Amino acid sequence: MLSKKVEAALNKQIELEAASSNYYLSMASWAETQGLNGVANFLYGHSDEERMHSMKLIRFVNERGGHGLVPALKAPPAKYKSVNEVFETVLHHEEKVSQSINELVDLCLKEKDYSTHNFLQWYVTEQIEEEALARTSVDKLKFMGGEKAALYFFDRDMAAHATAAATSSTPKGME
Ligand code: OFO
């Protein structure tokens, strides 16, 4: 059984993950309109992953006798100045999500909710990967210094990331 405090915090996390999904969907759509199909495919895939993160939380809350709530979401920005802005936003957003997961883990310890604490470890690991990928992308874009030719290769790189994610089996913890 979840305490009311933990249930409320998990529902806040459900909202944050769902907002991430919408955010990345909007970025993907913008990238596609710029002819950056590799970046777009990567972000479409990332958006799907965030939806799964949200749904996994909803199902966990319900399984533990709470009620996972579907949030009303604010529309994300539709336009971006550059690919650099997109990936800087992704990094900033993932850092925020990591902080939120850490606070949740901390709350579980205070509430002595070891089952939820254990469940959240999957998210802790996931955030390490997500932050690292976003940080590497930001660094690469900085290194390119706005070169159009380099952007072509960056786009191809992101396409490879998107393909790898799509062809890998069910993400760990989602089975
Ligand atoms: Fe759900 O990991 Fe990113 O936000």
PDB file of C-alpha atoms and ligand atoms in Angstrom:
ATOM      1  CA  MET A   1       0.000   0.000   0.000  1.00  0.00           C
ATOM      2  CA  LEU A   2       1.319   3.425  -0.947  1.00  0.00           C
ATOM      3  CA  SER A   3       1.268   6.306   1.494  1.00  0.00           C
ATOM      4  CA  LYS A   4      -0.646   9.368   0.268  1.00  0.00           C
ATOM      5  CA  LYS A   5       2.638  11.293   0.141  1.00  0.00           C
ATOM      6  CA  VAL A   6       4.378   8.736  -2.060  1.00  0.00           C
ATOM      7  CA  GLU A   7       1.304   8.362  -4.274  1.00  0.00           C
ATOM      8  CA  ALA A   8       1.149  12.132  -4.834  1.00  0.00           C
ATOM      9  CA  ALA A   9       4.886  12.271  -5.619  1.00  0.00           C
ATOM     10  CA  LEU A  10       4.578   9.372  -8.077  1.00  0.00           C
ATOM     11  CA  ASN A  11       1.671  11.134  -9.786  1.00  0.00           C
ATOM     12  CA  LYS A  12       3.846  14.243 -10.123  1.00  0.00           C
ATOM     13  CA  GLN A  13       6.501  12.076 -11.769  1.00  0.00           C
ATOM     14  CA  ILE A  14       3.868  10.609 -14.124  1.00  0.00           C
ATOM     15  CA  GLU A  15       3.114  14.164 -15.211  1.00  0.00           C
ATOM     16  CA  LEU A  16       6.787  15.017 -15.721  1.00  0.00           C
ATOM     17  CA  GLU A  17       7.407  11.913 -17.860  1.00  0.00           C
ATOM     18  CA  ALA A  18       4.271  12.601 -19.930  1.00  0.00           C
ATOM     19  CA  ALA A  19       5.389  16.216 -20.396  1.00  0.00           C
ATOM     20  CA  SER A  20       8.808  14.911 -21.547  1.00  0.00           C
ATOM     21  CA  SER A  21       7.073  12.748 -24.135  1.00  0.00           C
ATOM     22  CA  ASN A  22       5.145  15.741 -25.503  1.00  0.00           C
ATOM     23  CA  TYR A  23       8.220  17.951 -25.425  1.00  0.00           C
ATOM     24  CA  TYR A  24      10.286  15.487 -27.479  1.00  0.00           C
ATOM     25  CA  LEU A  25       7.390  14.922 -29.876  1.00  0.00           C
ATOM     26  CA  SER A  26       7.256  18.654 -30.554  1.00  0.00           C
ATOM     27  CA  MET A  27      11.048  18.819 -31.048  1.00  0.00           C
ATOM     28  CA  ALA A  28      10.862  15.830 -33.412  1.00  0.00           C
ATOM     29  CA  SER A  29       8.188  17.489 -35.497  1.00  0.00           C
ATOM     30  CA  TRP A  30      10.207  20.720 -35.697  1.00  0.00           C
ATOM     31  CA  ALA A  31      13.375  18.815 -36.711  1.00  0.00           C
ATOM     32  CA  GLU A  32      11.446  16.996 -39.443  1.00  0.00           C
ATOM     33  CA  THR A  33      10.296  20.322 -40.904  1.00  0.00           C
ATOM     34  CA  GLN A  34      13.977  21.371 -41.037  1.00  0.00           C
ATOM     35  CA  GLY A  35      14.939  18.289 -43.084  1.00  0.00           C
ATOM     36  CA  LEU A  36      16.810  16.787 -40.121  1.00  0.00           C
ATOM     37  CA  ASN A  37      15.335  13.322 -40.417  1.00  0.00           C
ATOM     38  CA  GLY A  38      17.941  11.595 -38.260  1.00  0.00           C
ATOM     39  CA  VAL A  39      17.380  14.002 -35.381  1.00  0.00           C
ATOM     40  CA  ALA A  40      13.602  13.734 -35.899  1.00  0.00           C
ATOM     41  CA  ASN A  41      13.625   9.920 -35.801  1.00  0.00           C
ATOM     42  CA  PHE A  42      15.766   9.930 -32.680  1.00  0.00           C
ATOM     43  CA  LEU A  43      13.388  12.352 -30.943  1.00  0.00           C
ATOM     44  CA  TYR A  44      10.235  10.498 -32.080  1.00  0.00           C
ATOM     45  CA  GLY A  45      11.709   7.364 -30.548  1.00  0.00           C
ATOM     46  CA  HIS A  46      12.660   9.228 -27.386  1.00  0.00           C
ATOM     47  CA  SER A  47       9.120  10.560 -27.103  1.00  0.00           C
ATOM     48  CA  ASP A  48       7.788   6.976 -27.231  1.00  0.00           C
ATOM     49  CA  GLU A  49      10.216   5.954 -24.498  1.00  0.00           C
ATOM     50  CA  GLU A  50       9.026   8.763 -22.230  1.00  0.00           C
ATOM     51  CA  ARG A  51       5.430   7.677 -22.744  1.00  0.00           C
ATOM     52  CA  MET A  52       6.456   4.198 -21.586  1.00  0.00           C
ATOM     53  CA  HIS A  53       8.164   5.707 -18.532  1.00  0.00           C
ATOM     54  CA  SER A  54       4.930   7.461 -17.639  1.00  0.00           C
ATOM     55  CA  MET A  55       2.778   4.385 -18.259  1.00  0.00           C
ATOM     56  CA  LYS A  56       5.092   2.142 -16.223  1.00  0.00           C
ATOM     57  CA  LEU A  57       4.572   4.525 -13.282  1.00  0.00           C
ATOM     58  CA  ILE A  58       0.782   4.600 -13.750  1.00  0.00           C
ATOM     59  CA  ARG A  59       0.650   0.817 -13.668  1.00  0.00           C
ATOM     60  CA  PHE A  60       2.915   0.600 -10.640  1.00  0.00           C
ATOM     61  CA  VAL A  61       0.777   3.083  -8.666  1.00  0.00           C
ATOM     62  CA  ASN A  62      -2.375   1.086  -9.516  1.00  0.00           C
ATOM     63  CA  GLU A  63      -0.698  -2.204  -8.661  1.00  0.00           C
ATOM     64  CA  ARG A  64       0.147  -0.832  -5.204  1.00  0.00           C
ATOM     65  CA  GLY A  65      -3.453   0.189  -4.444  1.00  0.00           C
ATOM     66  CA  GLY A  66      -3.196   3.858  -5.510  1.00  0.00           C
ATOM     67  CA  HIS A  67      -4.560   5.658  -8.551  1.00  0.00           C
ATOM     68  CA  GLY A  68      -2.241   6.646 -11.400  1.00  0.00           C
ATOM     69  CA  LEU A  69      -3.597   9.868 -12.859  1.00  0.00           C
ATOM     70  CA  VAL A  70      -3.441  10.997 -16.495  1.00  0.00           C
ATOM     71  CA  PRO A  71      -2.273  14.633 -16.403  1.00  0.00           C
ATOM     72  CA  ALA A  72      -3.464  17.670 -18.354  1.00  0.00           C
ATOM     73  CA  LEU A  73      -0.420  18.998 -20.162  1.00  0.00           C
ATOM     74  CA  LYS A  74       0.689  22.441 -21.279  1.00  0.00           C
ATOM     75  CA  ALA A  75       1.574  22.631 -24.980  1.00  0.00           C
ATOM     76  CA  PRO A  76       5.351  22.471 -25.464  1.00  0.00           C
ATOM     77  CA  PRO A  77       7.170  25.080 -27.610  1.00  0.00           C
ATOM     78  CA  ALA A  78       6.643  24.369 -31.326  1.00  0.00           C
ATOM     79  CA  LYS A  79       9.673  26.194 -32.703  1.00  0.00           C
ATOM     80  CA  TYR A  80      13.377  26.143 -31.901  1.00  0.00           C
ATOM     81  CA  LYS A  81      16.160  28.468 -32.987  1.00  0.00           C
ATOM     82  CA  SER A  82      18.597  25.659 -33.786  1.00  0.00           C
ATOM     83  CA  VAL A  83      19.470  22.009 -33.189  1.00  0.00           C
ATOM     84  CA  ASN A  84      21.796  23.276 -30.474  1.00  0.00           C
ATOM     85  CA  GLU A  85      18.826  24.778 -28.661  1.00  0.00           C
ATOM     86  CA  VAL A  86      16.943  21.489 -28.990  1.00  0.00           C
ATOM     87  CA  PHE A  87      19.697  19.416 -27.378  1.00  0.00           C
ATOM     88  CA  GLU A  88      20.494  22.005 -24.723  1.00  0.00           C
ATOM     89  CA  THR A  89      16.790  21.892 -23.815  1.00  0.00           C
ATOM     90  CA  VAL A  90      16.873  18.071 -23.744  1.00  0.00           C
ATOM     91  CA  LEU A  91      19.889  18.126 -21.394  1.00  0.00           C
ATOM     92  CA  HIS A  92      18.335  20.729 -19.114  1.00  0.00           C
ATOM     93  CA  HIS A  93      15.073  18.776 -19.037  1.00  0.00           C
ATOM     94  CA  GLU A  94      16.775  15.450 -18.273  1.00  0.00           C
ATOM     95  CA  GLU A  95      18.720  17.047 -15.416  1.00  0.00           C
ATOM     96  CA  LYS A  96      15.399  18.233 -14.015  1.00  0.00           C
ATOM     97  CA  VAL A  97      13.917  14.722 -14.348  1.00  0.00           C
ATOM     98  CA  SER A  98      16.951  13.200 -12.603  1.00  0.00           C
ATOM     99  CA  GLN A  99      16.570  15.627  -9.725  1.00  0.00           C
ATOM    100  CA  SER A 100      12.908  14.744  -9.424  1.00  0.00           C
ATOM    101  CA  ILE A 101      13.693  10.990  -9.369  1.00  0.00           C
ATOM    102  CA  ASN A 102      16.331  11.574  -6.689  1.00  0.00           C
ATOM    103  CA  GLU A 103      13.817  13.471  -4.554  1.00  0.00           C
ATOM    104  CA  LEU A 104      11.347  10.604  -4.983  1.00  0.00           C
ATOM    105  CA  VAL A 105      13.966   8.056  -3.902  1.00  0.00           C
ATOM    106  CA  ASP A 106      14.722  10.217  -0.890  1.00  0.00           C
ATOM    107  CA  LEU A 107      11.032  10.428   0.029  1.00  0.00           C
ATOM    108  CA  CYS A 108      10.684   6.621  -0.205  1.00  0.00           C
ATOM    109  CA  LEU A 109      13.517   6.182   2.277  1.00  0.00           C
ATOM    110  CA  LYS A 110      11.948   8.697   4.668  1.00  0.00           C
ATOM    111  CA  GLU A 111       8.579   6.904   4.357  1.00  0.00           C
ATOM    112  CA  LYS A 112      10.261   3.471   4.658  1.00  0.00           C
ATOM    113  CA  ASP A 113       8.642   2.463   1.337  1.00  0.00           C
ATOM    114  CA  TYR A 114      11.271  -0.027   0.180  1.00  0.00           C
ATOM    115  CA  SER A 115       9.165  -1.526  -2.637  1.00  0.00           C
ATOM    116  CA  THR A 116       8.805   1.829  -4.382  1.00  0.00           C
ATOM    117  CA  HIS A 117      12.451   2.555  -3.643  1.00  0.00           C
ATOM    118  CA  ASN A 118      13.377  -0.688  -5.391  1.00  0.00           C
ATOM    119  CA  PHE A 119      11.053   0.048  -8.345  1.00  0.00           C
ATOM    120  CA  LEU A 120      12.640   3.474  -8.817  1.00  0.00           C
ATOM    121  CA  GLN A 121      16.148   2.088  -9.255  1.00  0.00           C
ATOM    122  CA  TRP A 122      15.320   1.391 -12.918  1.00  0.00           C
ATOM    123  CA  TYR A 123      14.655   5.123 -13.374  1.00  0.00           C
ATOM    124  CA  VAL A 124      17.873   6.077 -11.587  1.00  0.00           C
ATOM    125  CA  THR A 125      19.886   3.976 -14.067  1.00  0.00           C
ATOM    126  CA  GLU A 126      17.878   5.224 -17.041  1.00  0.00           C
ATOM    127  CA  GLN A 127      18.574   8.848 -16.106  1.00  0.00           C
ATOM    128  CA  ILE A 128      22.345   8.250 -16.120  1.00  0.00           C
ATOM    129  CA  GLU A 129      22.098   7.045 -19.745  1.00  0.00           C
ATOM    130  CA  GLU A 130      19.730   9.789 -20.843  1.00  0.00           C
ATOM    131  CA  GLU A 131      21.777  12.595 -19.342  1.00  0.00           C
ATOM    132  CA  ALA A 132      25.004  11.195 -20.814  1.00  0.00           C
ATOM    133  CA  LEU A 133      23.554  10.981 -24.329  1.00  0.00           C
ATOM    134  CA  ALA A 134      22.134  14.525 -24.128  1.00  0.00           C
ATOM    135  CA  ARG A 135      25.444  15.889 -22.796  1.00  0.00           C
ATOM    136  CA  THR A 136      27.459  14.187 -25.557  1.00  0.00           C
ATOM    137  CA  SER A 137      25.100  15.615 -28.184  1.00  0.00           C
ATOM    138  CA  VAL A 138      25.417  19.142 -26.772  1.00  0.00           C
ATOM    139  CA  ASP A 139      29.231  18.803 -26.724  1.00  0.00           C
ATOM    140  CA  LYS A 140      29.345  17.541 -30.325  1.00  0.00           C
ATOM    141  CA  LEU A 141      27.176  20.427 -31.515  1.00  0.00           C
ATOM    142  CA  LYS A 142      29.394  22.951 -29.716  1.00  0.00           C
ATOM    143  CA  PHE A 143      32.461  21.393 -31.292  1.00  0.00           C
ATOM    144  CA  MET A 144      30.875  21.713 -34.765  1.00  0.00           C
ATOM    145  CA  GLY A 145      30.494  25.456 -34.241  1.00  0.00           C
ATOM    146  CA  GLY A 146      27.444  25.821 -36.496  1.00  0.00           C
ATOM    147  CA  GLU A 147      29.088  24.234 -39.588  1.00  0.00           C
ATOM    148  CA  LYS A 148      26.352  23.105 -42.009  1.00  0.00           C
ATOM    149  CA  ALA A 149      28.410  20.207 -43.383  1.00  0.00           C
ATOM    150  CA  ALA A 150      29.074  18.938 -39.857  1.00  0.00           C
ATOM    151  CA  LEU A 151      25.340  19.103 -39.122  1.00  0.00           C
ATOM    152  CA  TYR A 152      24.775  16.620 -41.956  1.00  0.00           C
ATOM    153  CA  PHE A 153      27.032  14.123 -40.159  1.00  0.00           C
ATOM    154  CA  PHE A 154      25.446  14.867 -36.774  1.00  0.00           C
ATOM    155  CA  ASP A 155      22.042  14.111 -38.306  1.00  0.00           C
ATOM    156  CA  ARG A 156      23.370  10.815 -39.663  1.00  0.00           C
ATOM    157  CA  ASP A 157      24.766  10.028 -36.221  1.00  0.00           C
ATOM    158  CA  MET A 158      21.411  10.601 -34.561  1.00  0.00           C
ATOM    159  CA  ALA A 159      19.752   8.393 -37.198  1.00  0.00           C
ATOM    160  CA  ALA A 160      22.081   5.603 -36.102  1.00  0.00           C
ATOM    161  CA  HIS A 161      21.042   6.155 -32.459  1.00  0.00           C
ATOM    162  CA  ALA A 162      17.378   6.034 -33.487  1.00  0.00           C
ATOM    163  CA  THR A 163      17.896   2.785 -35.441  1.00  0.00           C
ATOM    164  CA  ALA A 164      19.790   1.180 -32.569  1.00  0.00           C
ATOM    165  CA  ALA A 165      16.986   2.047 -30.137  1.00  0.00           C
ATOM    166  CA  ALA A 166      14.273   0.802 -32.515  1.00  0.00           C
ATOM    167  CA  THR A 167      15.989  -2.527 -33.236  1.00  0.00           C
ATOM    168  CA  SER A 168      16.921  -3.271 -29.629  1.00  0.00           C
ATOM    169  CA  SER A 169      14.531  -5.534 -27.767  1.00  0.00           C
ATOM    170  CA  THR A 170      11.973  -4.286 -25.258  1.00  0.00           C
ATOM    171  CA  PRO A 171      13.672  -1.660 -23.073  1.00  0.00           C
ATOM    172  CA  LYS A 172      14.883  -3.086 -19.783  1.00  0.00           C
ATOM    173  CA  GLY A 173      12.242  -2.999 -17.114  1.00  0.00           C
ATOM    174  CA  MET A 174       9.412  -2.564 -19.655  1.00  0.00           C
ATOM    175  CA  GLU A 175       8.659  -6.233 -20.056  1.00  0.00           C
TER     176      GLU A 175
HETATM  177 FE1  OFO B   1      11.889   9.472 -18.529  1.00  0.00          FE
HETATM  178  O1  OFO B   1      13.620   9.753 -18.795  1.00  0.00           O
HETATM  179 FE2  OFO B   1      13.867  11.278 -19.813  1.00  0.00          FE
HETATM  180  O2  OFO B   1      12.707  12.403 -19.091  1.00  0.00           O
END
